[in-house]
PDB file of N, CA and C in Angstrom:
ATOM      1  N   MET A   1       0.833  -1.183   0.000  1.00 86.00           N
ATOM      2  CA  MET A   1       0.000   0.000   0.000  1.00 86.00           C
ATOM      3  C   MET A   1       0.881   1.251   0.000  1.00 86.00           C
ATOM      4  N   ALA A   2       1.925   1.244   0.790  1.00 87.00           N
ATOM      5  CA  ALA A   2       2.795   2.415   0.882  1.00 87.00           C
ATOM      6  C   ALA A   2       3.547   2.662  -0.428  1.00 87.00           C
ATOM      7  N   VAL A   3       3.839   1.620  -1.165  1.00 91.00           N
ATOM      8  CA  VAL A   3       4.583   1.773  -2.416  1.00 91.00           C
ATOM      9  C   VAL A   3       3.655   2.110  -3.579  1.00 91.00           C
ATOM     10  N   HIS A   4       2.524   1.407  -3.680  1.00 92.00           N
ATOM     11  CA  HIS A   4       1.647   1.532  -4.851  1.00 92.00           C
ATOM     12  C   HIS A   4       0.391   2.363  -4.614  1.00 92.00           C
ATOM     13  N   GLY A   5       0.060   2.647  -3.371  1.00 91.00           N
ATOM     14  CA  GLY A   5      -1.167   3.388  -3.090  1.00 91.00           C
ATOM     15  C   GLY A   5      -2.405   2.516  -3.063  1.00 91.00           C
ATOM     16  N   THR A   6      -2.233   1.250  -3.341  1.00 87.00           N
ATOM     17  CA  THR A   6      -3.316   0.272  -3.314  1.00 87.00           C
ATOM     18  C   THR A   6      -2.691  -1.109  -3.182  1.00 87.00           C
ATOM     19  N   ILE A   7      -3.502  -2.090  -2.863  1.00 85.00           N
ATOM     20  CA  ILE A   7      -3.017  -3.464  -2.831  1.00 85.00           C
ATOM     21  C   ILE A   7      -3.889  -4.261  -3.789  1.00 85.00           C
ATOM     22  N   ALA A   8      -3.264  -4.782  -4.827  1.00 84.00           N
ATOM     23  CA  ALA A   8      -3.960  -5.598  -5.814  1.00 84.00           C
ATOM     24  C   ALA A   8      -3.305  -6.972  -5.851  1.00 84.00           C
ATOM     25  N   ALA A   9      -3.946  -7.896  -6.542  1.00 81.00           N
ATOM     26  CA  ALA A   9      -3.448  -9.268  -6.602  1.00 81.00           C
ATOM     27  C   ALA A   9      -1.995  -9.327  -7.066  1.00 81.00           C
ATOM     28  N   GLU A  10      -1.641  -8.508  -8.039  1.00 85.00           N
ATOM     29  CA  GLU A  10      -0.268  -8.553  -8.555  1.00 85.00           C
ATOM     30  C   GLU A  10       0.758  -8.038  -7.550  1.00 85.00           C
ATOM     31  N   HIS A  11       0.322  -7.363  -6.504  1.00 88.00           N
ATOM     32  CA  HIS A  11       1.248  -6.858  -5.490  1.00 88.00           C
ATOM     33  C   HIS A  11       1.554  -7.895  -4.405  1.00 88.00           C
ATOM     34  N   ILE A  12       0.690  -8.878  -4.258  1.00 85.00           N
ATOM     35  CA  ILE A  12       0.857  -9.834  -3.154  1.00 85.00           C
ATOM     36  C   ILE A  12       1.136 -11.252  -3.640  1.00 85.00           C
ATOM     37  N   SER A  13       1.546 -11.381  -4.894  1.00 84.00           N
ATOM     38  CA  SER A  13       1.890 -12.698  -5.426  1.00 84.00           C
ATOM     39  C   SER A  13       2.951 -12.543  -6.512  1.00 84.00           C
ATOM     40  N   GLY A  14       3.619 -13.622  -6.819  1.00 86.00           N
ATOM     41  CA  GLY A  14       4.576 -13.651  -7.919  1.00 86.00           C
ATOM     42  C   GLY A  14       5.620 -12.553  -7.853  1.00 86.00           C
ATOM     43  N   GLU A  15       5.807 -11.872  -8.985  1.00 89.00           N
ATOM     44  CA  GLU A  15       6.824 -10.829  -9.100  1.00 89.00           C
ATOM     45  C   GLU A  15       6.580  -9.670  -8.138  1.00 89.00           C
ATOM     46  N   GLY A  16       5.329  -9.425  -7.778  1.00 89.00           N
ATOM     47  CA  GLY A  16       5.022  -8.341  -6.854  1.00 89.00           C
ATOM     48  C   GLY A  16       5.720  -8.496  -5.517  1.00 89.00           C
ATOM     49  N   LEU A  17       5.952  -9.730  -5.101  1.00 88.00           N
ATOM     50  CA  LEU A  17       6.636  -9.990  -3.832  1.00 88.00           C
ATOM     51  C   LEU A  17       8.148  -9.837  -3.937  1.00 88.00           C
ATOM     52  N   ARG A  18       8.639  -9.746  -5.160  1.00 92.00           N
ATOM     53  CA  ARG A  18      10.080  -9.598  -5.375  1.00 92.00           C
ATOM     54  C   ARG A  18      10.460  -8.200  -5.860  1.00 92.00           C
ATOM     55  N   GLU A  19       9.498  -7.310  -5.954  1.00 93.00           N
ATOM     56  CA  GLU A  19       9.762  -5.949  -6.436  1.00 93.00           C
ATOM     57  C   GLU A  19      10.732  -5.248  -5.477  1.00 93.00           C
ATOM     58  N   PRO A  20      11.842  -4.716  -5.986  1.00 95.00           N
ATOM     59  CA  PRO A  20      12.874  -4.133  -5.121  1.00 95.00           C
ATOM     60  C   PRO A  20      12.374  -3.050  -4.160  1.00 95.00           C
ATOM     61  N   SER A  21      11.521  -2.152  -4.618  1.00 93.00           N
ATOM     62  CA  SER A  21      11.048  -1.084  -3.727  1.00 93.00           C
ATOM     63  C   SER A  21      10.197  -1.633  -2.590  1.00 93.00           C
ATOM     64  N   VAL A  22       9.427  -2.668  -2.877  1.00 91.00           N
ATOM     65  CA  VAL A  22       8.611  -3.304  -1.844  1.00 91.00           C
ATOM     66  C   VAL A  22       9.504  -4.065  -0.874  1.00 91.00           C
ATOM     67  N   CYS A  23      10.461  -4.813  -1.403  1.00 92.00           N
ATOM     68  CA  CYS A  23      11.384  -5.574  -0.547  1.00 92.00           C
ATOM     69  C   CYS A  23      12.155  -4.646   0.388  1.00 92.00           C
ATOM     70  N   GLU A  24      12.576  -3.510  -0.111  1.00 93.00           N
ATOM     71  CA  GLU A  24      13.310  -2.551   0.716  1.00 93.00           C
ATOM     72  C   GLU A  24      12.415  -1.999   1.829  1.00 93.00           C
ATOM     73  N   LEU A  25      11.173  -1.688   1.505  1.00 91.00           N
ATOM     74  CA  LEU A  25      10.253  -1.177   2.529  1.00 91.00           C
ATOM     75  C   LEU A  25       9.962  -2.248   3.580  1.00 91.00           C
ATOM     76  N   VAL A  26       9.778  -3.480   3.149  1.00 90.00           N
ATOM     77  CA  VAL A  26       9.541  -4.579   4.095  1.00 90.00           C
ATOM     78  C   VAL A  26      10.750  -4.733   5.019  1.00 90.00           C
ATOM     79  N   ARG A  27      11.939  -4.638   4.460  1.00 92.00           N
ATOM     80  CA  ARG A  27      13.162  -4.755   5.259  1.00 92.00           C
ATOM     81  C   ARG A  27      13.232  -3.672   6.339  1.00 92.00           C
ATOM     82  N   ARG A  28      12.696  -2.517   6.048  1.00 91.00           N
ATOM     83  CA  ARG A  28      12.754  -1.396   6.997  1.00 91.00           C
ATOM     84  C   ARG A  28      11.541  -1.328   7.933  1.00 91.00           C
ATOM     85  N   THR A  29      10.614  -2.242   7.772  1.00 91.00           N
ATOM     86  CA  THR A  29       9.388  -2.239   8.566  1.00 91.00           C
ATOM     87  C   THR A  29       9.541  -3.147   9.780  1.00 91.00           C
ATOM     88  N   HIS A  30       9.132  -2.641  10.912  1.00 89.00           N
ATOM     89  CA  HIS A  30       9.195  -3.407  12.154  1.00 89.00           C
ATOM     90  C   HIS A  30       7.812  -3.413  12.803  1.00 89.00           C
ATOM     91  N   VAL A  31       7.358  -4.590  13.144  1.00 88.00           N
ATOM     92  CA  VAL A  31       6.060  -4.738  13.799  1.00 88.00           C
ATOM     93  C   VAL A  31       6.315  -4.997  15.271  1.00 88.00           C
ATOM     94  N   ILE A  32       5.698  -4.173  16.097  1.00 85.00           N
ATOM     95  CA  ILE A  32       5.842  -4.321  17.542  1.00 85.00           C
ATOM     96  C   ILE A  32       4.446  -4.483  18.127  1.00 85.00           C
ATOM     97  N   GLU A  33       4.249  -5.586  18.793  1.00 82.00           N
ATOM     98  CA  GLU A  33       2.960  -5.856  19.417  1.00 82.00           C
ATOM     99  C   GLU A  33       2.908  -5.133  20.752  1.00 82.00           C
ATOM    100  N   GLY A  34       1.995  -4.186  20.845  1.00 79.00           N
ATOM    101  CA  GLY A  34       1.915  -3.379  22.047  1.00 79.00           C
ATOM    102  C   GLY A  34       0.960  -3.945  23.079  1.00 79.00           C
ATOM    103  N   ALA A  35       1.330  -3.825  24.342  1.00 83.00           N
ATOM    104  CA  ALA A  35       0.516  -4.374  25.437  1.00 83.00           C
ATOM    105  C   ALA A  35      -0.871  -3.745  25.478  1.00 83.00           C
ATOM    106  N   ARG A  36      -0.973  -2.445  25.193  1.00 81.00           N
ATOM    107  CA  ARG A  36      -2.286  -1.791  25.296  1.00 81.00           C
ATOM    108  C   ARG A  36      -3.267  -2.343  24.277  1.00 81.00           C
ATOM    109  N   HIS A  37      -2.793  -2.730  23.098  1.00 80.00           N
ATOM    110  CA  HIS A  37      -3.693  -3.332  22.118  1.00 80.00           C
ATOM    111  C   HIS A  37      -3.946  -4.796  22.437  1.00 80.00           C
ATOM    112  N   GLU A  38      -2.948  -5.468  22.941  1.00 80.00           N
ATOM    113  CA  GLU A  38      -3.093  -6.874  23.305  1.00 80.00           C
ATOM    114  C   GLU A  38      -4.157  -7.041  24.390  1.00 80.00           C
ATOM    115  N   GLU A  39      -4.208  -6.095  25.318  1.00 79.00           N
ATOM    116  CA  GLU A  39      -5.199  -6.144  26.392  1.00 79.00           C
ATOM    117  C   GLU A  39      -6.618  -6.002  25.857  1.00 79.00           C
ATOM    118  N   ARG A  40      -6.786  -5.317  24.759  1.00 77.00           N
ATOM    119  CA  ARG A  40      -8.112  -5.089  24.165  1.00 77.00           C
ATOM    120  C   ARG A  40      -8.601  -6.299  23.375  1.00 77.00           C
ATOM    121  N   SER A  41      -7.686  -7.180  23.002  1.00 74.00           N
ATOM    122  CA  SER A  41      -8.038  -8.352  22.217  1.00 74.00           C
ATOM    123  C   SER A  41      -8.712  -9.376  23.123  1.00 74.00           C
ATOM    124  N   PRO A  42      -9.674 -10.129  22.684  1.00 75.00           N
ATOM    125  CA  PRO A  42     -10.213 -10.268  21.335  1.00 75.00           C
ATOM    126  C   PRO A  42     -11.395  -9.347  21.062  1.00 75.00           C
ATOM    127  N   PHE A  43     -11.576  -8.316  21.855  1.00 74.00           N
ATOM    128  CA  PHE A  43     -12.747  -7.452  21.716  1.00 74.00           C
ATOM    129  C   PHE A  43     -12.571  -6.377  20.655  1.00 74.00           C
ATOM    130  N   GLY A  44     -11.422  -6.304  20.056  1.00 76.00           N
ATOM    131  CA  GLY A  44     -11.162  -5.342  18.997  1.00 76.00           C
ATOM    132  C   GLY A  44      -9.857  -5.663  18.324  1.00 76.00           C
ATOM    133  N   ARG A  45      -9.754  -5.221  17.100  1.00 79.00           N
ATOM    134  CA  ARG A  45      -8.515  -5.410  16.336  1.00 79.00           C
ATOM    135  C   ARG A  45      -7.899  -4.027  16.160  1.00 79.00           C
ATOM    136  N   TRP A  46      -7.287  -3.544  17.211  1.00 82.00           N
ATOM    137  CA  TRP A  46      -6.731  -2.201  17.226  1.00 82.00           C
ATOM    138  C   TRP A  46      -5.372  -2.151  16.553  1.00 82.00           C
ATOM    139  N   VAL A  47      -5.060  -0.993  16.002  1.00 84.00           N
ATOM    140  CA  VAL A  47      -3.775  -0.788  15.343  1.00 84.00           C
ATOM    141  C   VAL A  47      -3.429   0.691  15.397  1.00 84.00           C
ATOM    142  N   ASP A  48      -2.152   0.973  15.474  1.00 88.00           N
ATOM    143  CA  ASP A  48      -1.653   2.324  15.238  1.00 88.00           C
ATOM    144  C   ASP A  48      -0.311   2.195  14.541  1.00 88.00           C
ATOM    145  N   VAL A  49       0.101   3.261  13.896  1.00 89.00           N
ATOM    146  CA  VAL A  49       1.301   3.221  13.068  1.00 89.00           C
ATOM    147  C   VAL A  49       2.169   4.429  13.372  1.00 89.00           C
ATOM    148  N   THR A  50       3.462   4.190  13.446  1.00 91.00           N
ATOM    149  CA  THR A  50       4.442   5.263  13.546  1.00 91.00           C
ATOM    150  C   THR A  50       5.394   5.134  12.367  1.00 91.00           C
ATOM    151  N   VAL A  51       5.580   6.217  11.650  1.00 91.00           N
ATOM    152  CA  VAL A  51       6.527   6.253  10.537  1.00 91.00           C
ATOM    153  C   VAL A  51       7.650   7.195  10.934  1.00 91.00           C
ATOM    154  N   SER A  52       8.868   6.672  10.925  1.00 92.00           N
ATOM    155  CA  SER A  52      10.053   7.470  11.256  1.00 92.00           C
ATOM    156  C   SER A  52      10.872   7.680   9.986  1.00 92.00           C
ATOM    157  N   LEU A  53      11.176   8.933   9.678  1.00 90.00           N
ATOM    158  CA  LEU A  53      11.934   9.260   8.481  1.00 90.00           C
ATOM    159  C   LEU A  53      13.416   9.430   8.800  1.00 90.00           C
ATOM    160  N   LYS A  54      14.243   9.428   7.750  1.00 90.00           N
ATOM    161  CA  LYS A  54      15.685   9.585   7.930  1.00 90.00           C
ATOM    162  C   LYS A  54      16.044  10.908   8.603  1.00 90.00           C
ATOM    163  N   ASP A  55      15.233  11.945   8.371  1.00 96.00           N
ATOM    164  CA  ASP A  55      15.531  13.250   8.968  1.00 96.00           C
ATOM    165  C   ASP A  55      14.999  13.364  10.404  1.00 96.00           C
ATOM    166  N   ARG A  56      14.611  12.210  10.960  1.00 94.00           N
ATOM    167  CA  ARG A  56      14.134  12.070  12.343  1.00 94.00           C
ATOM    168  C   ARG A  56      12.708  12.575  12.579  1.00 94.00           C
ATOM    169  N   LYS A  57      12.021  12.973  11.542  1.00 96.00           N
ATOM    170  CA  LYS A  57      10.607  13.319  11.692  1.00 96.00           C
ATOM    171  C   LYS A  57       9.842  12.039  11.948  1.00 96.00           C
ATOM    172  N   ARG A  58       8.809  12.159  12.772  1.00 95.00           N
ATOM    173  CA  ARG A  58       7.960  10.996  13.082  1.00 95.00           C
ATOM    174  C   ARG A  58       6.511  11.371  12.845  1.00 95.00           C
ATOM    175  N   PHE A  59       5.788  10.448  12.278  1.00 95.00           N
ATOM    176  CA  PHE A  59       4.362  10.610  12.054  1.00 95.00           C
ATOM    177  C   PHE A  59       3.666   9.467  12.765  1.00 95.00           C
ATOM    178  N   GLU A  60       2.701   9.798  13.607  1.00 94.00           N
ATOM    179  CA  GLU A  60       2.009   8.769  14.388  1.00 94.00           C
ATOM    180  C   GLU A  60       0.511   8.863  14.158  1.00 94.00           C
ATOM    181  N   SER A  61      -0.093   7.722  13.950  1.00 91.00           N
ATOM    182  CA  SER A  61      -1.549   7.681  13.810  1.00 91.00           C
ATOM    183  C   SER A  61      -2.171   7.497  15.184  1.00 91.00           C
ATOM    184  N   ALA A  62      -3.426   7.812  15.266  1.00 90.00           N
ATOM    185  CA  ALA A  62      -4.186   7.491  16.472  1.00 90.00           C
ATOM    186  C   ALA A  62      -4.522   6.003  16.432  1.00 90.00           C
ATOM    187  N   ALA A  63      -4.836   5.448  17.570  1.00 86.00           N
ATOM    188  CA  ALA A  63      -5.273   4.048  17.612  1.00 86.00           C
ATOM    189  C   ALA A  63      -6.624   3.947  16.907  1.00 86.00           C
ATOM    190  N   THR A  64      -6.744   2.957  16.067  1.00 84.00           N
ATOM    191  CA  THR A  64      -7.986   2.759  15.326  1.00 84.00           C
ATOM    192  C   THR A  64      -8.214   1.269  15.117  1.00 84.00           C
ATOM    193  N   HIS A  65      -9.428   0.917  14.798  1.00 82.00           N
ATOM    194  CA  HIS A  65      -9.741  -0.487  14.506  1.00 82.00           C
ATOM    195  C   HIS A  65      -9.294  -0.821  13.095  1.00 82.00           C
ATOM    196  N   ALA A  66      -8.740  -1.991  12.919  1.00 76.00           N
ATOM    197  CA  ALA A  66      -8.385  -2.469  11.584  1.00 76.00           C
ATOM    198  C   ALA A  66      -9.666  -2.689  10.783  1.00 76.00           C
ATOM    199  N   CYS A  67      -9.627  -2.409   9.514  1.00 81.00           N
ATOM    200  CA  CYS A  67     -10.799  -2.571   8.649  1.00 81.00           C
ATOM    201  C   CYS A  67     -11.147  -4.046   8.471  1.00 81.00           C
ATOM    202  N   GLY A  68     -12.432  -4.309   8.393  1.00 80.00           N
ATOM    203  CA  GLY A  68     -12.901  -5.651   8.076  1.00 80.00           C
ATOM    204  C   GLY A  68     -13.391  -6.451   9.264  1.00 80.00           C
ATOM    205  N   GLY A  69     -13.140  -5.987  10.467  1.00 78.00           N
ATOM    206  CA  GLY A  69     -13.637  -6.685  11.653  1.00 78.00           C
ATOM    207  C   GLY A  69     -15.028  -6.190  12.034  1.00 78.00           C
ATOM    208  N   THR A  70     -15.587  -6.757  13.072  1.00 78.00           N
ATOM    209  CA  THR A  70     -16.929  -6.353  13.501  1.00 78.00           C
ATOM    210  C   THR A  70     -16.971  -4.914  13.996  1.00 78.00           C
ATOM    211  N   GLU A  71     -15.826  -4.391  14.446  1.00 79.00           N
ATOM    212  CA  GLU A  71     -15.782  -3.023  14.955  1.00 79.00           C
ATOM    213  C   GLU A  71     -15.765  -1.999  13.829  1.00 79.00           C
ATOM    214  N   HIS A  72     -15.265  -2.395  12.666  1.00 81.00           N
ATOM    215  CA  HIS A  72     -15.127  -1.509  11.513  1.00 81.00           C
ATOM    216  C   HIS A  72     -15.351  -2.326  10.246  1.00 81.00           C
ATOM    217  N   PRO A  73     -16.597  -2.792  10.055  1.00 86.00           N
ATOM    218  CA  PRO A  73     -16.860  -3.698   8.938  1.00 86.00           C
ATOM    219  C   PRO A  73     -16.791  -2.986   7.588  1.00 86.00           C
ATOM    220  N   PHE A  74     -16.558  -3.776   6.546  1.00 87.00           N
ATOM    221  CA  PHE A  74     -16.609  -3.250   5.189  1.00 87.00           C
ATOM    222  C   PHE A  74     -18.064  -3.048   4.790  1.00 87.00           C
ATOM    223  N   TYR A  75     -18.329  -2.042   3.983  1.00 89.00           N
ATOM    224  CA  TYR A  75     -19.640  -1.876   3.373  1.00 89.00           C
ATOM    225  C   TYR A  75     -19.771  -2.903   2.260  1.00 89.00           C
ATOM    226  N   GLU A  76     -21.004  -3.253   1.909  1.00 87.00           N
ATOM    227  CA  GLU A  76     -21.228  -4.250   0.856  1.00 87.00           C
ATOM    228  C   GLU A  76     -20.527  -3.834  -0.444  1.00 87.00           C
ATOM    229  N   ALA A  77     -20.589  -2.558  -0.789  1.00 88.00           N
ATOM    230  CA  ALA A  77     -19.953  -2.086  -2.020  1.00 88.00           C
ATOM    231  C   ALA A  77     -18.441  -2.307  -1.973  1.00 88.00           C
ATOM    232  N   GLU A  78     -17.827  -2.151  -0.801  1.00 88.00           N
ATOM    233  CA  GLU A  78     -16.383  -2.382  -0.661  1.00 88.00           C
ATOM    234  C   GLU A  78     -16.043  -3.853  -0.846  1.00 88.00           C
ATOM    235  N   ILE A  79     -16.891  -4.727  -0.318  1.00 88.00           N
ATOM    236  CA  ILE A  79     -16.672  -6.163  -0.469  1.00 88.00           C
ATOM    237  C   ILE A  79     -16.779  -6.548  -1.940  1.00 88.00           C
ATOM    238  N   CYS A  80     -17.798  -6.033  -2.622  1.00 89.00           N
ATOM    239  CA  CYS A  80     -17.977  -6.340  -4.042  1.00 89.00           C
ATOM    240  C   CYS A  80     -16.814  -5.826  -4.873  1.00 89.00           C
ATOM    241  N   GLU A  81     -16.354  -4.616  -4.583  1.00 89.00           N
ATOM    242  CA  GLU A  81     -15.223  -4.038  -5.311  1.00 89.00           C
ATOM    243  C   GLU A  81     -13.960  -4.869  -5.102  1.00 89.00           C
ATOM    244  N   LYS A  82     -13.728  -5.276  -3.866  1.00 87.00           N
ATOM    245  CA  LYS A  82     -12.540  -6.076  -3.572  1.00 87.00           C
ATOM    246  C   LYS A  82     -12.635  -7.443  -4.251  1.00 87.00           C
ATOM    247  N   PHE A  83     -13.810  -8.066  -4.215  1.00 89.00           N
ATOM    248  CA  PHE A  83     -13.993  -9.349  -4.878  1.00 89.00           C
ATOM    249  C   PHE A  83     -13.655  -9.239  -6.362  1.00 89.00           C
ATOM    250  N   LYS A  84     -14.221  -8.232  -7.020  1.00 89.00           N
ATOM    251  CA  LYS A  84     -13.982  -8.085  -8.457  1.00 89.00           C
ATOM    252  C   LYS A  84     -12.508  -7.805  -8.751  1.00 89.00           C
ATOM    253  N   ALA A  85     -11.862  -7.006  -7.928  1.00 88.00           N
ATOM    254  CA  ALA A  85     -10.450  -6.675  -8.156  1.00 88.00           C
ATOM    255  C   ALA A  85      -9.559  -7.910  -8.083  1.00 88.00           C
ATOM    256  N   TYR A  86      -9.874  -8.829  -7.178  1.00 87.00           N
ATOM    257  CA  TYR A  86      -9.050 -10.032  -7.030  1.00 87.00           C
ATOM    258  C   TYR A  86      -9.514 -11.174  -7.925  1.00 87.00           C
ATOM    259  N   ALA A  87     -10.806 -11.254  -8.205  1.00 90.00           N
ATOM    260  CA  ALA A  87     -11.331 -12.360  -9.004  1.00 90.00           C
ATOM    261  C   ALA A  87     -11.154 -12.140 -10.502  1.00 90.00           C
ATOM    262  N   ALA A  88     -11.349 -10.914 -10.969  1.00 90.00           N
ATOM    263  CA  ALA A  88     -11.328 -10.643 -12.407  1.00 90.00           C
ATOM    264  C   ALA A  88     -10.027 -11.068 -13.092  1.00 90.00           C
ATOM    265  N   PRO A  89      -8.851 -10.823 -12.508  1.00 86.00           N
ATOM    266  CA  PRO A  89      -7.631 -11.270 -13.187  1.00 86.00           C
ATOM    267  C   PRO A  89      -7.539 -12.790 -13.331  1.00 86.00           C
ATOM    268  N   VAL A  90      -8.259 -13.516 -12.500  1.00 88.00           N
ATOM    269  CA  VAL A  90      -8.180 -14.980 -12.517  1.00 88.00           C
ATOM    270  C   VAL A  90      -9.293 -15.591 -13.363  1.00 88.00           C
ATOM    271  N   ILE A  91     -10.526 -15.109 -13.175  1.00 92.00           N
ATOM    272  CA  ILE A  91     -11.676 -15.726 -13.856  1.00 92.00           C
ATOM    273  C   ILE A  91     -12.295 -14.831 -14.924  1.00 92.00           C
ATOM    274  N   GLY A  92     -11.793 -13.618 -15.068  1.00 92.00           N
ATOM    275  CA  GLY A  92     -12.319 -12.684 -16.061  1.00 92.00           C
ATOM    276  C   GLY A  92     -13.349 -11.743 -15.449  1.00 92.00           C
ATOM    277  N   ALA A  93     -13.393 -10.539 -15.985  1.00 91.00           N
ATOM    278  CA  ALA A  93     -14.280  -9.494 -15.459  1.00 91.00           C
ATOM    279  C   ALA A  93     -15.752  -9.871 -15.603  1.00 91.00           C
ATOM    280  N   VAL A  94     -16.128 -10.461 -16.739  1.00 92.00           N
ATOM    281  CA  VAL A  94     -17.533 -10.822 -16.970  1.00 92.00           C
ATOM    282  C   VAL A  94     -17.985 -11.868 -15.962  1.00 92.00           C
ATOM    283  N   CYS A  95     -17.176 -12.895 -15.768  1.00 92.00           N
ATOM    284  CA  CYS A  95     -17.520 -13.951 -14.818  1.00 92.00           C
ATOM    285  C   CYS A  95     -17.591 -13.398 -13.388  1.00 92.00           C
ATOM    286  N   ALA A  96     -16.645 -12.552 -13.015  1.00 90.00           N
ATOM    287  CA  ALA A  96     -16.659 -11.958 -11.673  1.00 90.00           C
ATOM    288  C   ALA A  96     -17.910 -11.130 -11.464  1.00 90.00           C
ATOM    289  N   GLU A  97     -18.308 -10.381 -12.480  1.00 88.00           N
ATOM    290  CA  GLU A  97     -19.527  -9.566 -12.396  1.00 88.00           C
ATOM    291  C   GLU A  97     -20.758 -10.454 -12.272  1.00 88.00           C
ATOM    292  N   GLU A  98     -20.803 -11.564 -13.031  1.00 88.00           N
ATOM    293  CA  GLU A  98     -21.935 -12.486 -12.963  1.00 88.00           C
ATOM    294  C   GLU A  98     -22.048 -13.119 -11.580  1.00 88.00           C
ATOM    295  N   ILE A  99     -20.932 -13.506 -11.008  1.00 87.00           N
ATOM    296  CA  ILE A  99     -20.956 -14.081  -9.660  1.00 87.00           C
ATOM    297  C   ILE A  99     -21.469 -13.053  -8.664  1.00 87.00           C
ATOM    298  N   GLN A 100     -21.027 -11.826  -8.783  1.00 77.00           N
ATOM    299  CA  GLN A 100     -21.478 -10.768  -7.874  1.00 77.00           C
ATOM    300  C   GLN A 100     -22.978 -10.550  -8.010  1.00 77.00           C
ATOM    301  N   VAL A 101     -23.499 -10.498  -9.225  1.00 71.00           N
ATOM    302  CA  VAL A 101     -24.924 -10.267  -9.449  1.00 71.00           C
ATOM    303  C   VAL A 101     -25.735 -11.414  -8.857  1.00 71.00           C
ATOM    304  N   VAL A 102     -25.312 -12.653  -9.072  1.00 64.00           N
ATOM    305  CA  VAL A 102     -26.011 -13.799  -8.520  1.00 64.00           C
ATOM    306  C   VAL A 102     -26.021 -13.723  -6.994  1.00 64.00           C
ATOM    307  N   GLY A 103     -24.905 -13.338  -6.409  1.00 60.00           N
ATOM    308  CA  GLY A 103     -24.809 -13.244  -4.964  1.00 60.00           C
ATOM    309  C   GLY A 103     -25.679 -12.161  -4.376  1.00 60.00           C
ATOM    310  N   GLN A 104     -26.097 -11.170  -5.165  1.00 62.00           N
ATOM    311  CA  GLN A 104     -26.899 -10.066  -4.650  1.00 62.00           C
ATOM    312  C   GLN A 104     -28.401 -10.299  -4.820  1.00 62.00           C
ATOM    313  N   GLN A 105     -28.797 -11.365  -5.503  1.00 56.00           N
ATOM    314  CA  GLN A 105     -30.216 -11.603  -5.715  1.00 56.00           C
ATOM    315  C   GLN A 105     -30.864 -12.025  -4.401  1.00 56.00           C
ATOM    316  N   PRO A 106     -32.069 -11.497  -4.120  1.00 57.00           N
ATOM    317  CA  PRO A 106     -32.758 -11.853  -2.875  1.00 57.00           C
ATOM    318  C   PRO A 106     -33.172 -13.315  -2.859  1.00 57.00           C
ATOM    319  N   ASN A 107     -33.265 -13.864  -1.653  1.00 54.00           N
ATOM    320  CA  ASN A 107     -33.713 -15.259  -1.506  1.00 54.00           C
ATOM    321  C   ASN A 107     -35.187 -15.359  -1.851  1.00 54.00           C
ATOM    322  N   MET A 108     -35.559 -16.454  -2.490  1.00 46.00           N
ATOM    323  CA  MET A 108     -36.969 -16.652  -2.854  1.00 46.00           C
ATOM    324  C   MET A 108     -37.568 -17.749  -2.056  1.00 46.00           C
TER     325      MET A 108
END
């Protein structure tokens, strides 16, 4: 996300995992599990981020819920968009759209 501004199928598989700019960012990334968030689990999927630059500037986010959990669920439109983005390269855009339409039909 930090390199491309989005995460698509090609970014998390194959050559996307070997891209030099991504590999360099991963090498510089450190994940630290904080006690304050651990204490909140399993009642929330909290996260915060600190970015430290070479010039010693730091940017810190507020604590927030990770997207996709019960605390911060995706909207139906977001789920459909994500499905099509990942499915279309594999099964084709028309097929992905047909699956989405079938999935949205009301029960009879």
